[in-house]
């Protein structure tokens, strides 16, 4: 059972206390993440890339997300569990409700979905039926084919304005949390100030209410050159539990992300 709730996260935002989010996909790592004091475990569809070796998140299914969510729930010691609705599992509001039900019944405390204004109706329907929603804006990896690659979003004025509008609209629709991926630090700051709900950032600068990383990236075990926004916490820590604690501390004291991890 989670001891961290949506209320915890929103109180932390109001009090200016930052919280940490990290991905996990199985019971053993979920236990280590929660014991490190990381408030939220994200069962991300990034598992398609880091566990399955796919070159995008698109092949991941609801059944796979439910399997990993259930595994995480068994190991979790008090973090809030957020699970990704995978590609094409929320194309219509009805489909979203069925997919979300599977993740919630597997042990998720909330779901995350990628997209802007077009999701407002879905967010409202889910929230009204007891499914808290995190809306994911900026670089939305499920849209990689539309975006033409994994690129920083919101660099020009029009797309930045659109992102601010989408954030406010999704909050109004009932989203409980917002996640911003790969957006310029100043834009992320503006959005974080514009909404009352907690904002989690990845590659979004130091001024969001929380930070998230993919576990394999921060342990330095993802093959290839890591993205700019990643810090390898294993390099300084020596063991996995210490790396998780160092990450939690660095997020909470504001030392991560540093300037070299941000986009301007
Ligand atoms: O799937 C995932 O791990 C994510 C993070 C990159 C935010 O959505």
Coordinates of C-alpha atoms and ligand atoms in Angstrom, one line a residue:
X1 CA 0.0 0.0 0.0
X2 CA 1.3 3.4 -0.9
X3 CA 1.9 5.9 1.9
X4 CA 2.7 8.7 -0.6
X5 CA -0.6 10.0 -2.0
X6 CA -1.7 12.7 -4.4
X7 CA -2.3 14.9 -1.4
X8 CA 1.3 14.4 -0.3
X9 CA 2.6 15.6 -3.7
X10 CA 0.3 18.6 -3.8
X11 CA 1.3 19.6 -0.2
X12 CA 4.9 19.3 -1.2
X13 CA 4.4 21.6 -4.1
X14 CA 2.6 24.1 -1.9
X15 CA 5.4 24.0 0.6
X16 CA 8.1 24.3 -2.0
X17 CA 9.5 20.9 -1.2
X18 CA 10.8 19.0 -4.3
X19 CA 10.0 15.3 -4.8
X20 CA 11.7 12.5 -6.7
X21 CA 10.4 10.1 -9.3
X22 CA 12.2 7.1 -10.8
X23 CA 11.2 4.3 -13.1
X24 CA 11.1 0.7 -12.0
X25 CA 9.7 -2.3 -13.7
X26 CA 10.0 -5.2 -11.2
X27 CA 9.5 -6.0 -7.5
X28 CA 13.2 -6.0 -6.4
X29 CA 14.0 -2.6 -7.9
X30 CA 10.7 -1.2 -6.7
X31 CA 11.6 -2.1 -3.2
X32 CA 15.0 -0.4 -3.4
X33 CA 13.5 2.7 -5.0
X34 CA 10.8 3.1 -2.4
X35 CA 13.2 2.4 0.5
X36 CA 15.5 5.2 -0.9
X37 CA 12.6 7.7 -0.1
X38 CA 11.7 8.3 -3.8
X39 CA 8.1 9.4 -3.6
X40 CA 6.8 8.1 -7.0
X41 CA 7.7 5.0 -9.0
X42 CA 7.0 5.4 -12.7
X43 CA 6.3 2.1 -14.4
X44 CA 7.2 3.7 -17.7
X45 CA 6.6 2.4 -21.2
X46 CA 10.4 3.1 -21.5
X47 CA 10.5 -0.6 -20.5
X48 CA 10.0 -1.3 -24.2
X49 CA 13.5 0.2 -24.8
X50 CA 15.4 -0.7 -21.6
X51 CA 13.9 -4.2 -20.8
X52 CA 12.8 -5.4 -24.2
X53 CA 15.5 -3.8 -26.5
X54 CA 12.9 -2.2 -28.8
X55 CA 13.9 1.0 -30.6
X56 CA 10.8 2.9 -29.4
X57 CA 8.0 2.6 -26.8
X58 CA 5.4 1.9 -29.5
X59 CA 5.4 -2.0 -29.3
X60 CA 4.5 -2.0 -25.6
X61 CA 1.1 -3.4 -24.8
X62 CA -1.4 -2.9 -21.9
X63 CA -0.9 -6.5 -20.8
X64 CA 2.9 -5.9 -20.5
X65 CA 2.3 -2.7 -18.6
X66 CA -0.1 -4.5 -16.2
X67 CA 2.4 -7.3 -15.7
X68 CA 5.2 -4.9 -14.7
X69 CA 2.8 -2.8 -12.6
X70 CA 1.8 -5.8 -10.6
X71 CA 5.4 -6.8 -10.1
X72 CA 6.3 -3.3 -8.9
X73 CA 3.3 -3.2 -6.6
X74 CA 4.5 -6.4 -4.9
X75 CA 7.9 -4.9 -4.1
X76 CA 6.8 -1.3 -3.3
X77 CA 7.2 -0.1 0.2
X78 CA 5.2 3.1 0.2
X79 CA 5.8 5.0 -3.0
X80 CA 3.0 6.1 -5.2
X81 CA 2.9 4.0 -8.4
X82 CA 2.3 5.8 -11.7
X83 CA 1.9 3.5 -14.8
X84 CA 2.0 4.5 -18.4
X85 CA -0.9 3.9 -20.7
X86 CA 1.0 2.6 -23.8
X87 CA 0.7 3.7 -27.4
X88 CA -2.8 3.4 -28.9
X89 CA -4.3 2.2 -25.6
X90 CA -6.2 5.5 -25.1
X91 CA -7.2 6.5 -28.6
X92 CA -10.8 6.9 -27.5
X93 CA -12.1 7.7 -24.0
X94 CA -13.8 4.3 -23.8
X95 CA -10.5 2.5 -24.7
X96 CA -8.7 4.7 -22.2
X97 CA -11.1 3.6 -19.4
X98 CA -10.6 0.0 -20.2
X99 CA -6.9 0.2 -20.4
X100 CA -6.6 2.3 -17.2
X101 CA -8.8 -0.2 -15.4
X102 CA -6.3 -2.9 -16.2
X103 CA -3.4 -0.9 -14.8
X104 CA -5.3 0.2 -11.7
X105 CA -6.4 -3.3 -11.0
X106 CA -2.8 -4.4 -11.4
X107 CA -1.7 -2.0 -8.6
X108 CA -1.2 1.4 -10.1
X109 CA -2.3 4.5 -8.1
X110 CA -2.5 6.7 -11.2
X111 CA -1.9 6.5 -14.9
X112 CA 0.1 8.7 -17.3
X113 CA -0.8 9.5 -20.9
X114 CA 0.9 11.6 -23.5
X115 CA -0.7 14.5 -25.4
X116 CA -2.3 17.9 -25.2
X117 CA -5.8 19.4 -25.6
X118 CA -7.2 16.3 -27.4
X119 CA -7.0 14.4 -24.2
X120 CA -9.1 16.7 -22.1
X121 CA -12.3 14.7 -22.3
X122 CA -10.4 11.4 -21.5
X123 CA -8.7 13.0 -18.5
X124 CA -12.1 14.2 -17.1
X125 CA -13.8 10.8 -17.6
X126 CA -10.9 9.0 -15.9
X127 CA -10.6 11.4 -13.0
X128 CA -14.4 11.3 -12.4
X129 CA -14.2 7.5 -12.3
X130 CA -11.4 7.3 -9.7
X131 CA -8.4 7.2 -12.0
X132 CA -5.9 10.0 -11.2
X133 CA -4.1 11.2 -14.3
X134 CA -0.6 12.5 -15.0
X135 CA -0.6 14.4 -18.4
X136 CA 2.7 14.2 -20.3
X137 CA 3.6 17.2 -22.5
X138 CA 6.7 18.3 -24.4
X139 CA 8.6 15.4 -26.0
X140 CA 6.0 12.7 -26.0
X141 CA 7.9 9.5 -27.1
X142 CA 4.8 7.8 -28.4
X143 CA 4.6 10.5 -31.1
X144 CA 8.2 10.0 -32.2
X145 CA 7.2 9.4 -35.8
X146 CA 5.1 12.6 -35.9
X147 CA 7.9 14.6 -34.1
X148 CA 10.6 13.3 -36.5
X149 CA 12.9 12.2 -33.6
X150 CA 13.5 12.7 -29.9
X151 CA 13.9 16.5 -30.0
X152 CA 13.5 19.3 -27.5
X153 CA 9.9 20.8 -27.8
X154 CA 8.6 24.3 -27.2
X155 CA 11.6 26.1 -28.5
X156 CA 9.6 28.6 -30.7
X157 CA 7.1 31.0 -29.3
X158 CA 4.0 29.4 -30.9
X159 CA 4.7 25.9 -29.6
X160 CA 5.7 27.3 -26.2
X161 CA 2.4 29.2 -26.0
X162 CA 0.5 26.1 -27.1
X163 CA 2.2 24.0 -24.3
X164 CA 1.2 26.5 -21.7
X165 CA -2.4 26.5 -22.9
X166 CA -2.4 22.7 -23.0
X167 CA -1.1 22.5 -19.5
X168 CA -3.8 24.8 -18.1
X169 CA -6.5 23.0 -20.1
X170 CA -5.5 19.6 -18.8
X171 CA -5.3 20.8 -15.2
X172 CA -8.8 22.2 -15.7
X173 CA -10.0 18.9 -17.2
X174 CA -8.9 17.1 -14.0
X175 CA -5.3 16.1 -14.4
X176 CA -3.6 15.7 -11.0
X177 CA 0.0 15.8 -12.1
X178 CA 1.8 17.1 -15.2
X179 CA 5.1 15.8 -16.7
X180 CA 7.2 17.9 -19.0
X181 CA 9.9 16.1 -21.0
X182 CA 12.7 17.9 -22.9
X183 CA 11.5 21.5 -22.8
X184 CA 13.6 24.6 -22.3
X185 CA 14.1 25.4 -18.6
X186 CA 12.4 28.8 -18.7
X187 CA 9.3 27.4 -20.4
X188 CA 9.1 24.6 -17.8
X189 CA 9.4 27.2 -15.0
X190 CA 6.6 29.3 -16.5
X191 CA 4.3 26.2 -16.8
X192 CA 5.2 25.1 -13.2
X193 CA 4.1 28.6 -11.9
X194 CA 1.0 28.6 -14.1
X195 CA -0.6 25.5 -12.7
X196 CA -1.5 24.4 -9.2
X197 CA -0.8 20.7 -9.8
X198 CA 2.7 19.3 -9.2
X199 CA 4.9 19.3 -12.3
X200 CA 7.5 16.6 -12.8
X201 CA 10.4 17.4 -15.2
X202 CA 12.9 15.4 -17.3
X203 CA 15.2 17.5 -19.3
X204 CA 13.0 20.4 -18.2
X205 CA 15.4 22.3 -16.0
X206 CA 15.7 22.8 -12.2
X207 CA 12.4 24.7 -11.5
X208 CA 9.8 22.0 -11.8
X209 CA 8.3 20.6 -8.6
X210 CA 9.9 17.2 -9.1
X211 CA 12.4 15.3 -11.4
X212 CA 12.1 11.9 -13.0
X213 CA 14.8 9.7 -14.7
X214 CA 14.8 6.3 -16.3
X215 CA 16.5 4.0 -13.8
X216 CA 18.8 2.4 -16.4
X217 CA 20.0 5.8 -17.5
X218 CA 20.9 7.1 -14.0
X219 CA 22.7 3.8 -13.2
X220 CA 24.8 4.2 -16.4
X221 CA 23.7 0.9 -17.9
X222 CA 21.8 2.1 -20.9
X223 CA 24.0 1.4 -24.0
X224 CA 25.3 4.4 -26.0
X225 CA 25.7 8.0 -25.2
X226 CA 23.2 9.2 -22.5
X227 CA 20.9 12.2 -23.2
X228 CA 22.1 15.6 -21.9
X229 CA 19.6 15.6 -19.1
X230 CA 20.9 12.3 -17.5
X231 CA 23.3 12.1 -14.6
X232 CA 25.0 8.9 -13.8
X233 CA 24.5 8.5 -10.0
X234 CA 26.1 5.1 -9.9
X235 CA 29.5 6.5 -10.9
X236 CA 29.8 8.3 -7.5
X237 CA 27.9 5.9 -5.3
X238 CA 29.3 2.4 -5.9
X239 CA 26.1 0.4 -5.2
X240 CA 22.5 0.7 -6.5
X241 CA 20.8 1.5 -3.2
X242 CA 23.3 4.4 -2.6
X243 CA 22.8 5.7 -6.2
X244 CA 19.0 5.8 -5.6
X245 CA 19.5 7.7 -2.3
X246 CA 22.0 10.1 -3.9
X247 CA 19.4 10.8 -6.6
X248 CA 16.6 11.4 -4.1
X249 CA 18.9 13.8 -2.1
X250 CA 20.1 15.7 -5.2
X251 CA 16.5 16.2 -6.4
X252 CA 15.3 17.4 -3.0
X253 CA 18.2 19.8 -2.3
X254 CA 18.0 21.1 -5.9
X255 CA 21.5 20.1 -6.9
X256 CA 20.1 18.0 -9.7
X257 CA 19.6 18.9 -12.5
X258 CA 22.6 21.2 -12.8
X259 CA 23.0 23.7 -15.8
X260 CA 24.8 21.0 -17.9
X261 CA 21.6 18.8 -17.8
X262 CA 19.3 21.6 -19.0
X263 CA 18.1 23.0 -22.3
X264 CA 17.9 26.8 -22.9
Ligands
LIG1 O1 8.4 5.8 -20.0 C1 9.0 6.6 -19.3 O2 10.0 6.1 -18.6 C2 8.7 8.0 -19.2 C3 9.8 8.9 -18.7 C4 10.8 9.1 -19.8 C5 9.2 10.2 -18.2 O3 7.7 8.4 -19.7

